[in-house]
Amino acid sequence: MRASDREGWSFERHRGPVRERSFFVRNPALTVLLAGLPVAGLYGLYEAGTLWSGPDEFFATPLYLTVYWALWLAWPIALMFLARVFLRARAGNLLAALVSSLGVLVAGVLIWGHAIEPNRIRTVETEVSSSCGVRVALVSDIHLGVYTRTWQLERLVQRLNDLKVDAVLVAGDWVQMPPFDLKSAFAPWTKLRHPTFAVLGNQEERKDGARLKDPLRETLRNAGVEWVDGKRVALGRCELVGLGDLLTGSANKDLRLLRGRHTGVTAERRVVLVHHPDAVELLPPNWAVHVLAGHTLGGQVSLPWISQHILAGRTKGQYARGLYEHPNARLFVTSGIGLSDWPIRLGVPPTIDVLSL
């Protein structure tokens, strides 16, 4: 055979010529990633056209969706690394098997954080007080839209219906870039069998989301939600008052309005529902006994330093979740249901907090 005929060929003893494998065959995981990313990007761009987003989200929406769909590639990539671990170990190449095991680990963490933990809704019961004589389910940050889908909302409603509570309280951020068809998107909420009291969050009240606020209010009002921001409603032996979003100034406005209407109710019988936990700083001392809030999503991931950095960007008090003693009132923060900024939860599962008040 001439030298020119041997180009692109290697020889193994007793086996004859064997064509060298291409780069893409030798690196199947990278091949899947390179092939899948453009598909995820194109589908994300298409889906972005079906979602309600502000001018500042023109580029963010398709980017969020691209990341969301690209993370599903972790499943085939994990299988490829797992097969490589088996083949390398069988061939006696333990170092290569170990390196491939790291690939399995990384892909596995992404699978858990993206596809498994966000769908494992837990219920946590907390005895806060006995002043109101009621049990409520507190949820927040559903973020229906870019990451949280209608089928997940339906599962949440089923879980809430299974609970023995007197009411469901929703502490804002119902949506994040939701579908244009709000009625269909929130259709599962019409099946909820408990009274629902709610306020809006920064996702609904921010500057670019203002045009969404009224249609969303109307849609959820028709689904049985009673809006309490700037209002008072009975909650057992207590009164529940709602405050709008802190970041847009609505909380200040609602608080001034509520303080100007004297009802004779003492602080021991007043519960505040608000989206942002830092709103507890606005309250005068001895005006309310409890403040119920969300917004932080518990940091969304539980990792050293990273979690504190995330919380510092979301709340001055760095509230994660749970009960906090504040000079103005006892503050309870729920870690939410949905996802924000990135489609991953790690160590901070979506939570329904059942509170005895």
PDB file of N, CA and C in Angstrom, residues 180-217:
ATOM      1  N   PHE A 180     -49.493  34.419  27.432  1.00  0.00           N
ATOM      2  CA  PHE A 180     -50.470  35.455  27.113  1.00  0.00           C
ATOM      3  C   PHE A 180     -51.863  35.062  27.592  1.00  0.00           C
ATOM      4  N   ASP A 181     -52.188  33.791  27.489  1.00  0.00           N
ATOM      5  CA  ASP A 181     -53.506  33.309  27.872  1.00  0.00           C
ATOM      6  C   ASP A 181     -53.510  33.025  29.381  1.00  0.00           C
ATOM      7  N   LEU A 182     -53.734  34.061  30.166  1.00  0.00           N
ATOM      8  CA  LEU A 182     -53.699  33.915  31.618  1.00  0.00           C
ATOM      9  C   LEU A 182     -54.829  33.021  32.134  1.00  0.00           C
ATOM     10  N   LYS A 183     -55.986  33.093  31.493  1.00  0.00           N
ATOM     11  CA  LYS A 183     -57.123  32.299  31.942  1.00  0.00           C
ATOM     12  C   LYS A 183     -56.818  30.806  31.872  1.00  0.00           C
ATOM     13  N   SER A 184     -56.237  30.360  30.770  1.00  0.00           N
ATOM     14  CA  SER A 184     -55.885  28.945  30.634  1.00  0.00           C
ATOM     15  C   SER A 184     -54.738  28.569  31.565  1.00  0.00           C
ATOM     16  N   ALA A 185     -53.777  29.477  31.699  1.00  0.00           N
ATOM     17  CA  ALA A 185     -52.613  29.194  32.535  1.00  0.00           C
ATOM     18  C   ALA A 185     -53.011  28.976  33.995  1.00  0.00           C
ATOM     19  N   PHE A 186     -53.982  29.771  34.474  1.00  0.00           N
ATOM     20  CA  PHE A 186     -54.382  29.678  35.884  1.00  0.00           C
ATOM     21  C   PHE A 186     -55.662  28.876  36.079  1.00  0.00           C
ATOM     22  N   ALA A 187     -56.096  28.154  35.054  1.00  0.00           N
ATOM     23  CA  ALA A 187     -57.312  27.350  35.173  1.00  0.00           C
ATOM     24  C   ALA A 187     -57.257  26.374  36.355  1.00  0.00           C
ATOM     25  N   PRO A 188     -56.108  25.748  36.676  1.00  0.00           N
ATOM     26  CA  PRO A 188     -56.083  24.829  37.820  1.00  0.00           C
ATOM     27  C   PRO A 188     -56.486  25.477  39.141  1.00  0.00           C
ATOM     28  N   TRP A 189     -56.265  26.791  39.281  1.00  0.00           N
ATOM     29  CA  TRP A 189     -56.569  27.436  40.568  1.00  0.00           C
ATOM     30  C   TRP A 189     -58.074  27.451  40.849  1.00  0.00           C
ATOM     31  N   THR A 190     -58.876  27.348  39.824  1.00  0.00           N
ATOM     32  CA  THR A 190     -60.329  27.319  40.022  1.00  0.00           C
ATOM     33  C   THR A 190     -60.765  26.055  40.763  1.00  0.00           C
ATOM     34  N   LYS A 191     -59.899  25.043  40.814  1.00  0.00           N
ATOM     35  CA  LYS A 191     -60.222  23.788  41.498  1.00  0.00           C
ATOM     36  C   LYS A 191     -59.858  23.816  42.980  1.00  0.00           C
ATOM     37  N   LEU A 192     -59.237  24.906  43.447  1.00  0.00           N
ATOM     38  CA  LEU A 192     -58.855  24.982  44.853  1.00  0.00           C
ATOM     39  C   LEU A 192     -60.099  25.097  45.721  1.00  0.00           C
ATOM     40  N   ARG A 193     -60.152  24.295  46.784  1.00  0.00           N
ATOM     41  CA  ARG A 193     -61.351  24.242  47.625  1.00  0.00           C
ATOM     42  C   ARG A 193     -61.250  25.123  48.869  1.00  0.00           C
ATOM     43  N   HIS A 194     -60.127  25.803  49.080  1.00  0.00           N
ATOM     44  CA  HIS A 194     -59.963  26.661  50.249  1.00  0.00           C
ATOM     45  C   HIS A 194     -60.082  28.133  49.850  1.00  0.00           C
ATOM     46  N   PRO A 195     -60.555  28.986  50.753  1.00  0.00           N
ATOM     47  CA  PRO A 195     -60.515  30.431  50.475  1.00  0.00           C
ATOM     48  C   PRO A 195     -59.071  30.885  50.261  1.00  0.00           C
ATOM     49  N   THR A 196     -58.862  31.796  49.319  1.00  0.00           N
ATOM     50  CA  THR A 196     -57.515  32.276  49.012  1.00  0.00           C
ATOM     51  C   THR A 196     -57.446  33.777  49.192  1.00  0.00           C
ATOM     52  N   PHE A 197     -56.468  34.236  49.999  1.00  0.00           N
ATOM     53  CA  PHE A 197     -56.187  35.659  50.177  1.00  0.00           C
ATOM     54  C   PHE A 197     -54.780  35.919  49.663  1.00  0.00           C
ATOM     55  N   ALA A 198     -54.602  36.999  48.929  1.00  0.00           N
ATOM     56  CA  ALA A 198     -53.313  37.187  48.252  1.00  0.00           C
ATOM     57  C   ALA A 198     -52.950  38.655  48.104  1.00  0.00           C
ATOM     58  N   VAL A 199     -51.673  38.882  47.890  1.00  0.00           N
ATOM     59  CA  VAL A 199     -51.136  40.194  47.510  1.00  0.00           C
ATOM     60  C   VAL A 199     -50.276  40.004  46.263  1.00  0.00           C
ATOM     61  N   LEU A 200     -49.916  41.112  45.645  1.00  0.00           N
ATOM     62  CA  LEU A 200     -49.019  41.072  44.492  1.00  0.00           C
ATOM     63  C   LEU A 200     -47.572  41.155  44.951  1.00  0.00           C
ATOM     64  N   GLY A 201     -46.662  40.792  44.048  1.00  0.00           N
ATOM     65  CA  GLY A 201     -45.233  40.885  44.339  1.00  0.00           C
ATOM     66  C   GLY A 201     -44.532  41.780  43.343  1.00  0.00           C
ATOM     67  N   ASN A 202     -43.219  41.812  43.408  1.00  0.00           N
ATOM     68  CA  ASN A 202     -42.465  42.693  42.515  1.00  0.00           C
ATOM     69  C   ASN A 202     -42.578  42.274  41.057  1.00  0.00           C
ATOM     70  N   GLN A 203     -42.813  40.980  40.795  1.00  0.00           N
ATOM     71  CA  GLN A 203     -42.950  40.533  39.405  1.00  0.00           C
ATOM     72  C   GLN A 203     -44.179  41.133  38.751  1.00  0.00           C
ATOM     73  N   GLU A 204     -45.230  41.369  39.530  1.00  0.00           N
ATOM     74  CA  GLU A 204     -46.456  41.933  38.974  1.00  0.00           C
ATOM     75  C   GLU A 204     -46.488  43.456  39.043  1.00  0.00           C
ATOM     76  N   GLU A 205     -45.782  44.052  40.008  1.00  0.00           N
ATOM     77  CA  GLU A 205     -45.901  45.490  40.233  1.00  0.00           C
ATOM     78  C   GLU A 205     -44.742  46.315  39.691  1.00  0.00           C
ATOM     79  N   ARG A 206     -43.695  45.680  39.236  1.00  0.00           N
ATOM     80  CA  ARG A 206     -42.559  46.452  38.745  1.00  0.00           C
ATOM     81  C   ARG A 206     -42.952  47.247  37.514  1.00  0.00           C
ATOM     82  N   LYS A 207     -42.121  48.185  37.127  1.00  0.00           N
ATOM     83  CA  LYS A 207     -42.456  49.152  36.069  1.00  0.00           C
ATOM     84  C   LYS A 207     -42.948  48.481  34.791  1.00  0.00           C
ATOM     85  N   ASP A 208     -42.201  47.505  34.293  1.00  0.00           N
ATOM     86  CA  ASP A 208     -42.565  46.879  33.020  1.00  0.00           C
ATOM     87  C   ASP A 208     -43.676  45.855  33.174  1.00  0.00           C
ATOM     88  N   GLY A 209     -44.004  45.488  34.423  1.00  0.00           N
ATOM     89  CA  GLY A 209     -45.069  44.525  34.621  1.00  0.00           C
ATOM     90  C   GLY A 209     -46.411  45.170  34.930  1.00  0.00           C
ATOM     91  N   ALA A 210     -46.435  46.531  34.947  1.00  0.00           N
ATOM     92  CA  ALA A 210     -47.651  47.235  35.322  1.00  0.00           C
ATOM     93  C   ALA A 210     -48.819  46.892  34.400  1.00  0.00           C
ATOM     94  N   ARG A 211     -48.559  46.719  33.117  1.00  0.00           N
ATOM     95  CA  ARG A 211     -49.647  46.407  32.186  1.00  0.00           C
ATOM     96  C   ARG A 211     -50.195  45.000  32.395  1.00  0.00           C
ATOM     97  N   LEU A 212     -49.452  44.165  33.102  1.00  0.00           N
ATOM     98  CA  LEU A 212     -49.897  42.809  33.407  1.00  0.00           C
ATOM     99  C   LEU A 212     -50.740  42.771  34.674  1.00  0.00           C
ATOM    100  N   LYS A 213     -50.585  43.743  35.550  1.00  0.00           N
ATOM    101  CA  LYS A 213     -51.187  43.692  36.880  1.00  0.00           C
ATOM    102  C   LYS A 213     -52.710  43.586  36.833  1.00  0.00           C
ATOM    103  N   ASP A 214     -53.361  44.431  36.079  1.00  0.00           N
ATOM    104  CA  ASP A 214     -54.827  44.423  36.046  1.00  0.00           C
ATOM    105  C   ASP A 214     -55.399  43.153  35.425  1.00  0.00           C
ATOM    106  N   PRO A 215     -54.887  42.693  34.271  1.00  0.00           N
ATOM    107  CA  PRO A 215     -55.397  41.421  33.737  1.00  0.00           C
ATOM    108  C   PRO A 215     -55.164  40.242  34.679  1.00  0.00           C
ATOM    109  N   LEU A 216     -54.031  40.249  35.376  1.00  0.00           N
ATOM    110  CA  LEU A 216     -53.754  39.159  36.307  1.00  0.00           C
ATOM    111  C   LEU A 216     -54.714  39.203  37.494  1.00  0.00           C
ATOM    112  N   ARG A 217     -54.938  40.395  38.035  1.00  0.00           N
ATOM    113  CA  ARG A 217     -55.888  40.537  39.138  1.00  0.00           C
ATOM    114  C   ARG A 217     -57.269  40.002  38.739  1.00  0.00           C
TER     115      ARG A 217
END
